[in-house]
Amino acid sequence: MLLKILHIVLLASVKYIVTLPYAMIIGLDYEYALLAVLTGGIGGFLFFYYISKPLNRGFMLMWPCLCNAIPSSLKARYHNWCISRSAKRKKRVFTRKNRFISRMKSNYGFWGVIIATPVILTIPIGAFLANKYYSQRRHTVLYMILSIIGWAGVLSGFVHLFPKVFF
């Protein structure tokens, strides 16, 4: 039983939306399943939220070393790109990825990330986006925890509405 709960906690910390139905299917009691899903979702968010900034900083510090480690056959192709990354940025060029991120931020913004993280996005991606773009906001962590709890309530409602699917 303890192994099942640990399995659900680890699964909920990564992919939240499928965890409660999965816990019910494998035969975990409802109370333990809900507690394990909430613990895994909140714990996973806190873990990925607070580890994403040091990882991002470390990656940016290691980027010049990674550019130097490229084999000589690929070095010519990536030489200009490495120079542009390490040089001071003069003007920001909007690529397809930058346009997509700015469109998502302007259309959905903070609340879109908060609401979509447990359902559409995964917990690690939502934690990374919240930390990268909205870490200066006062209650980002609190709102994300409330979103995780709210989605647990919605999933719990589905389990109670359609019990024959899960039992």
PDB file of C-alpha atoms in Angstrom:
ATOM      1  CA  MET A   1       0.000   0.000   0.000  1.00  0.00           C
ATOM      2  CA  LEU A   2       2.842   2.386   0.870  1.00  0.00           C
ATOM      3  CA  LEU A   3       4.489   1.646  -2.462  1.00  0.00           C
ATOM      4  CA  LYS A   4       1.265   2.504  -4.313  1.00  0.00           C
ATOM      5  CA  ILE A   5       0.982   5.805  -2.458  1.00  0.00           C
ATOM      6  CA  LEU A   6       4.603   6.674  -3.222  1.00  0.00           C
ATOM      7  CA  HIS A   7       4.009   5.776  -6.870  1.00  0.00           C
ATOM      8  CA  ILE A   8       0.976   8.094  -7.003  1.00  0.00           C
ATOM      9  CA  VAL A   9       2.873  10.934  -5.297  1.00  0.00           C
ATOM     10  CA  LEU A  10       5.702  10.708  -7.843  1.00  0.00           C
ATOM     11  CA  LEU A  11       3.302  10.481 -10.781  1.00  0.00           C
ATOM     12  CA  ALA A  12       1.274  13.451  -9.535  1.00  0.00           C
ATOM     13  CA  SER A  13       4.395  15.579  -9.292  1.00  0.00           C
ATOM     14  CA  VAL A  14       4.898  15.237 -13.042  1.00  0.00           C
ATOM     15  CA  LYS A  15       1.569  14.590 -14.786  1.00  0.00           C
ATOM     16  CA  TYR A  16      -1.243  15.693 -12.533  1.00  0.00           C
ATOM     17  CA  ILE A  17      -4.434  15.231 -14.551  1.00  0.00           C
ATOM     18  CA  VAL A  18      -4.191  11.456 -15.004  1.00  0.00           C
ATOM     19  CA  THR A  19      -3.102  10.602 -11.485  1.00  0.00           C
ATOM     20  CA  LEU A  20      -6.383  10.516  -9.542  1.00  0.00           C
ATOM     21  CA  PRO A  21      -8.181   8.275 -12.056  1.00  0.00           C
ATOM     22  CA  TYR A  22      -5.090   6.073 -12.235  1.00  0.00           C
ATOM     23  CA  ALA A  23      -4.988   5.808  -8.441  1.00  0.00           C
ATOM     24  CA  MET A  24      -8.619   4.735  -8.383  1.00  0.00           C
ATOM     25  CA  ILE A  25      -8.033   2.169 -11.129  1.00  0.00           C
ATOM     26  CA  ILE A  26      -5.121   0.516  -9.335  1.00  0.00           C
ATOM     27  CA  GLY A  27      -7.325   0.092  -6.259  1.00  0.00           C
ATOM     28  CA  LEU A  28      -6.133   2.786  -3.875  1.00  0.00           C
ATOM     29  CA  ASP A  29      -8.695   4.022  -1.349  1.00  0.00           C
ATOM     30  CA  TYR A  30     -10.248   7.358  -2.300  1.00  0.00           C
ATOM     31  CA  GLU A  31      -8.958   9.278   0.728  1.00  0.00           C
ATOM     32  CA  TYR A  32      -5.412   8.015   0.315  1.00  0.00           C
ATOM     33  CA  ALA A  33      -5.525   8.627  -3.423  1.00  0.00           C
ATOM     34  CA  LEU A  34      -6.689  12.217  -3.005  1.00  0.00           C
ATOM     35  CA  LEU A  35      -4.108  12.901  -0.321  1.00  0.00           C
ATOM     36  CA  ALA A  36      -1.330  11.359  -2.439  1.00  0.00           C
ATOM     37  CA  VAL A  37      -2.388  13.360  -5.521  1.00  0.00           C
ATOM     38  CA  LEU A  38      -2.461  16.636  -3.591  1.00  0.00           C
ATOM     39  CA  THR A  39       0.869  15.911  -1.912  1.00  0.00           C
ATOM     40  CA  GLY A  40       2.496  14.980  -5.192  1.00  0.00           C
ATOM     41  CA  GLY A  41       1.075  17.931  -7.122  1.00  0.00           C
ATOM     42  CA  ILE A  42       1.949  20.565  -4.546  1.00  0.00           C
ATOM     43  CA  GLY A  43       5.312  19.010  -3.688  1.00  0.00           C
ATOM     44  CA  GLY A  44       6.210  18.604  -7.349  1.00  0.00           C
ATOM     45  CA  PHE A  45       5.305  22.196  -8.100  1.00  0.00           C
ATOM     46  CA  LEU A  46       7.354  23.518  -5.185  1.00  0.00           C
ATOM     47  CA  PHE A  47      10.316  21.336  -6.154  1.00  0.00           C
ATOM     48  CA  PHE A  48      10.300  22.344  -9.823  1.00  0.00           C
ATOM     49  CA  TYR A  49       9.508  26.006  -9.058  1.00  0.00           C
ATOM     50  CA  TYR A  50      12.448  26.487  -6.726  1.00  0.00           C
ATOM     51  CA  ILE A  51      14.916  24.393  -8.740  1.00  0.00           C
ATOM     52  CA  SER A  52      14.184  25.982 -12.131  1.00  0.00           C
ATOM     53  CA  LYS A  53      15.927  29.312 -11.464  1.00  0.00           C
ATOM     54  CA  PRO A  54      19.297  27.792 -10.392  1.00  0.00           C
ATOM     55  CA  LEU A  55      19.147  25.337 -13.282  1.00  0.00           C
ATOM     56  CA  ASN A  56      18.437  28.121 -15.748  1.00  0.00           C
ATOM     57  CA  ARG A  57      21.277  30.242 -14.352  1.00  0.00           C
ATOM     58  CA  GLY A  58      23.669  27.291 -14.419  1.00  0.00           C
ATOM     59  CA  PHE A  59      22.740  26.507 -17.997  1.00  0.00           C
ATOM     60  CA  MET A  60      23.390  30.093 -19.043  1.00  0.00           C
ATOM     61  CA  LEU A  61      26.761  30.051 -17.286  1.00  0.00           C
ATOM     62  CA  MET A  62      27.711  26.759 -18.937  1.00  0.00           C
ATOM     63  CA  TRP A  63      26.549  27.829 -22.393  1.00  0.00           C
ATOM     64  CA  PRO A  64      29.948  29.170 -23.572  1.00  0.00           C
ATOM     65  CA  CYS A  65      31.611  25.905 -22.477  1.00  0.00           C
ATOM     66  CA  LEU A  66      28.982  23.933 -24.329  1.00  0.00           C
ATOM     67  CA  CYS A  67      29.604  26.002 -27.440  1.00  0.00           C
ATOM     68  CA  ASN A  68      33.327  25.235 -27.185  1.00  0.00           C
ATOM     69  CA  ALA A  69      32.618  21.495 -26.850  1.00  0.00           C
ATOM     70  CA  ILE A  70      30.919  21.301 -30.251  1.00  0.00           C
ATOM     71  CA  PRO A  71      32.891  19.135 -32.717  1.00  0.00           C
ATOM     72  CA  SER A  72      34.814  20.982 -35.384  1.00  0.00           C
ATOM     73  CA  SER A  73      32.521  19.677 -38.121  1.00  0.00           C
ATOM     74  CA  LEU A  74      29.574  21.447 -36.533  1.00  0.00           C
ATOM     75  CA  LYS A  75      31.491  24.422 -35.196  1.00  0.00           C
ATOM     76  CA  ALA A  76      31.307  26.433 -38.400  1.00  0.00           C
ATOM     77  CA  ARG A  77      27.535  26.016 -38.524  1.00  0.00           C
ATOM     78  CA  TYR A  78      27.006  27.114 -34.934  1.00  0.00           C
ATOM     79  CA  HIS A  79      29.814  29.653 -34.663  1.00  0.00           C
ATOM     80  CA  ASN A  80      27.697  32.686 -35.473  1.00  0.00           C
ATOM     81  CA  TRP A  81      24.941  31.483 -33.185  1.00  0.00           C
ATOM     82  CA  CYS A  82      27.317  31.053 -30.217  1.00  0.00           C
ATOM     83  CA  ILE A  83      28.774  34.505 -30.781  1.00  0.00           C
ATOM     84  CA  SER A  84      25.343  36.089 -30.876  1.00  0.00           C
ATOM     85  CA  ARG A  85      24.346  34.326 -27.613  1.00  0.00           C
ATOM     86  CA  SER A  86      27.455  35.372 -25.725  1.00  0.00           C
ATOM     87  CA  ALA A  87      27.611  38.908 -27.111  1.00  0.00           C
ATOM     88  CA  LYS A  88      25.511  41.661 -25.655  1.00  0.00           C
ATOM     89  CA  ARG A  89      22.098  41.781 -27.167  1.00  0.00           C
ATOM     90  CA  LYS A  90      21.452  44.971 -29.073  1.00  0.00           C
ATOM     91  CA  LYS A  91      18.007  44.358 -30.523  1.00  0.00           C
ATOM     92  CA  ARG A  92      15.693  41.464 -29.824  1.00  0.00           C
ATOM     93  CA  VAL A  93      14.784  39.477 -32.903  1.00  0.00           C
ATOM     94  CA  PHE A  94      11.378  37.824 -32.759  1.00  0.00           C
ATOM     95  CA  THR A  95      11.582  34.234 -33.867  1.00  0.00           C
ATOM     96  CA  ARG A  96       8.668  31.840 -34.163  1.00  0.00           C
ATOM     97  CA  LYS A  97       9.223  30.638 -30.584  1.00  0.00           C
ATOM     98  CA  ASN A  98       9.430  34.194 -29.205  1.00  0.00           C
ATOM     99  CA  ARG A  99       6.251  35.174 -31.031  1.00  0.00           C
ATOM    100  CA  PHE A 100       4.429  32.142 -29.647  1.00  0.00           C
ATOM    101  CA  ILE A 101       5.528  32.891 -26.067  1.00  0.00           C
ATOM    102  CA  SER A 102       4.641  36.571 -26.326  1.00  0.00           C
ATOM    103  CA  ARG A 103       1.257  35.708 -27.849  1.00  0.00           C
ATOM    104  CA  MET A 104       0.558  33.259 -25.026  1.00  0.00           C
ATOM    105  CA  LYS A 105       1.615  35.811 -22.412  1.00  0.00           C
ATOM    106  CA  SER A 106      -0.506  38.569 -23.908  1.00  0.00           C
ATOM    107  CA  ASN A 107      -3.607  36.431 -24.555  1.00  0.00           C
ATOM    108  CA  TYR A 108      -3.639  34.242 -21.450  1.00  0.00           C
ATOM    109  CA  GLY A 109      -0.951  35.650 -19.192  1.00  0.00           C
ATOM    110  CA  PHE A 110      -0.512  34.841 -15.549  1.00  0.00           C
ATOM    111  CA  TRP A 111      -3.928  33.297 -15.014  1.00  0.00           C
ATOM    112  CA  GLY A 112      -3.600  31.138 -18.097  1.00  0.00           C
ATOM    113  CA  VAL A 113      -0.419  29.595 -16.745  1.00  0.00           C
ATOM    114  CA  ILE A 114      -1.958  29.155 -13.290  1.00  0.00           C
ATOM    115  CA  ILE A 115      -5.139  27.486 -14.540  1.00  0.00           C
ATOM    116  CA  ALA A 116      -3.618  25.421 -17.359  1.00  0.00           C
ATOM    117  CA  THR A 117      -0.649  23.989 -15.457  1.00  0.00           C
ATOM    118  CA  PRO A 118      -2.309  20.994 -13.769  1.00  0.00           C
ATOM    119  CA  VAL A 119      -4.482  20.129 -16.769  1.00  0.00           C
ATOM    120  CA  ILE A 120      -2.923  21.073 -20.095  1.00  0.00           C
ATOM    121  CA  LEU A 121       0.673  21.802 -19.183  1.00  0.00           C
ATOM    122  CA  THR A 122       2.576  19.526 -16.884  1.00  0.00           C
ATOM    123  CA  ILE A 123       3.611  20.545 -13.380  1.00  0.00           C
ATOM    124  CA  PRO A 124       7.327  20.998 -14.289  1.00  0.00           C
ATOM    125  CA  ILE A 125       6.580  23.153 -17.351  1.00  0.00           C
ATOM    126  CA  GLY A 126       4.053  25.276 -15.458  1.00  0.00           C
ATOM    127  CA  ALA A 127       6.478  25.734 -12.566  1.00  0.00           C
ATOM    128  CA  PHE A 128       9.233  26.767 -14.976  1.00  0.00           C
ATOM    129  CA  LEU A 129       6.973  29.284 -16.751  1.00  0.00           C
ATOM    130  CA  ALA A 130       5.672  30.689 -13.472  1.00  0.00           C
ATOM    131  CA  ASN A 131       9.191  31.120 -12.142  1.00  0.00           C
ATOM    132  CA  LYS A 132      10.631  32.552 -15.335  1.00  0.00           C
ATOM    133  CA  TYR A 133       7.902  35.073 -16.146  1.00  0.00           C
ATOM    134  CA  TYR A 134       5.921  35.666 -12.957  1.00  0.00           C
ATOM    135  CA  SER A 135       8.304  35.144 -10.040  1.00  0.00           C
ATOM    136  CA  GLN A 136       8.134  38.841  -9.144  1.00  0.00           C
ATOM    137  CA  ARG A 137       4.414  38.605  -8.409  1.00  0.00           C
ATOM    138  CA  ARG A 138       3.577  38.331  -4.762  1.00  0.00           C
ATOM    139  CA  HIS A 139       1.344  35.282  -4.571  1.00  0.00           C
ATOM    140  CA  THR A 140       2.404  33.151  -7.522  1.00  0.00           C
ATOM    141  CA  VAL A 141       3.105  30.075  -5.411  1.00  0.00           C
ATOM    142  CA  LEU A 142      -0.133  30.469  -3.442  1.00  0.00           C
ATOM    143  CA  TYR A 143      -2.235  30.803  -6.610  1.00  0.00           C
ATOM    144  CA  MET A 144      -0.605  27.759  -8.168  1.00  0.00           C
ATOM    145  CA  ILE A 145      -1.229  25.695  -5.034  1.00  0.00           C
ATOM    146  CA  LEU A 146      -4.860  26.833  -5.027  1.00  0.00           C
ATOM    147  CA  SER A 147      -5.122  25.857  -8.695  1.00  0.00           C
ATOM    148  CA  ILE A 148      -3.754  22.402  -7.937  1.00  0.00           C
ATOM    149  CA  ILE A 149      -6.237  21.995  -5.078  1.00  0.00           C
ATOM    150  CA  GLY A 150      -9.080  23.261  -7.262  1.00  0.00           C
ATOM    151  CA  TRP A 151      -8.296  20.827 -10.050  1.00  0.00           C
ATOM    152  CA  ALA A 152      -8.151  18.032  -7.475  1.00  0.00           C
ATOM    153  CA  GLY A 153     -11.706  19.024  -6.541  1.00  0.00           C
ATOM    154  CA  VAL A 154     -12.793  18.947 -10.173  1.00  0.00           C
ATOM    155  CA  LEU A 155     -11.175  15.541 -10.735  1.00  0.00           C
ATOM    156  CA  SER A 156     -12.727  14.296  -7.510  1.00  0.00           C
ATOM    157  CA  GLY A 157     -16.109  15.420  -8.800  1.00  0.00           C
ATOM    158  CA  PHE A 158     -15.579  13.428 -11.991  1.00  0.00           C
ATOM    159  CA  VAL A 159     -14.716  10.361  -9.947  1.00  0.00           C
ATOM    160  CA  HIS A 160     -17.927  10.768  -7.977  1.00  0.00           C
ATOM    161  CA  LEU A 161     -20.063  11.520 -11.055  1.00  0.00           C
ATOM    162  CA  PHE A 162     -18.777   8.552 -13.051  1.00  0.00           C
ATOM    163  CA  PRO A 163     -17.977   5.875 -10.458  1.00  0.00           C
ATOM    164  CA  LYS A 164     -18.462   2.912 -12.821  1.00  0.00           C
ATOM    165  CA  VAL A 165     -15.505   4.063 -14.905  1.00  0.00           C
ATOM    166  CA  PHE A 166     -13.107   3.965 -11.940  1.00  0.00           C
ATOM    167  CA  PHE A 167     -14.455   1.109  -9.808  1.00  0.00           C
TER     168      PHE A 167
END
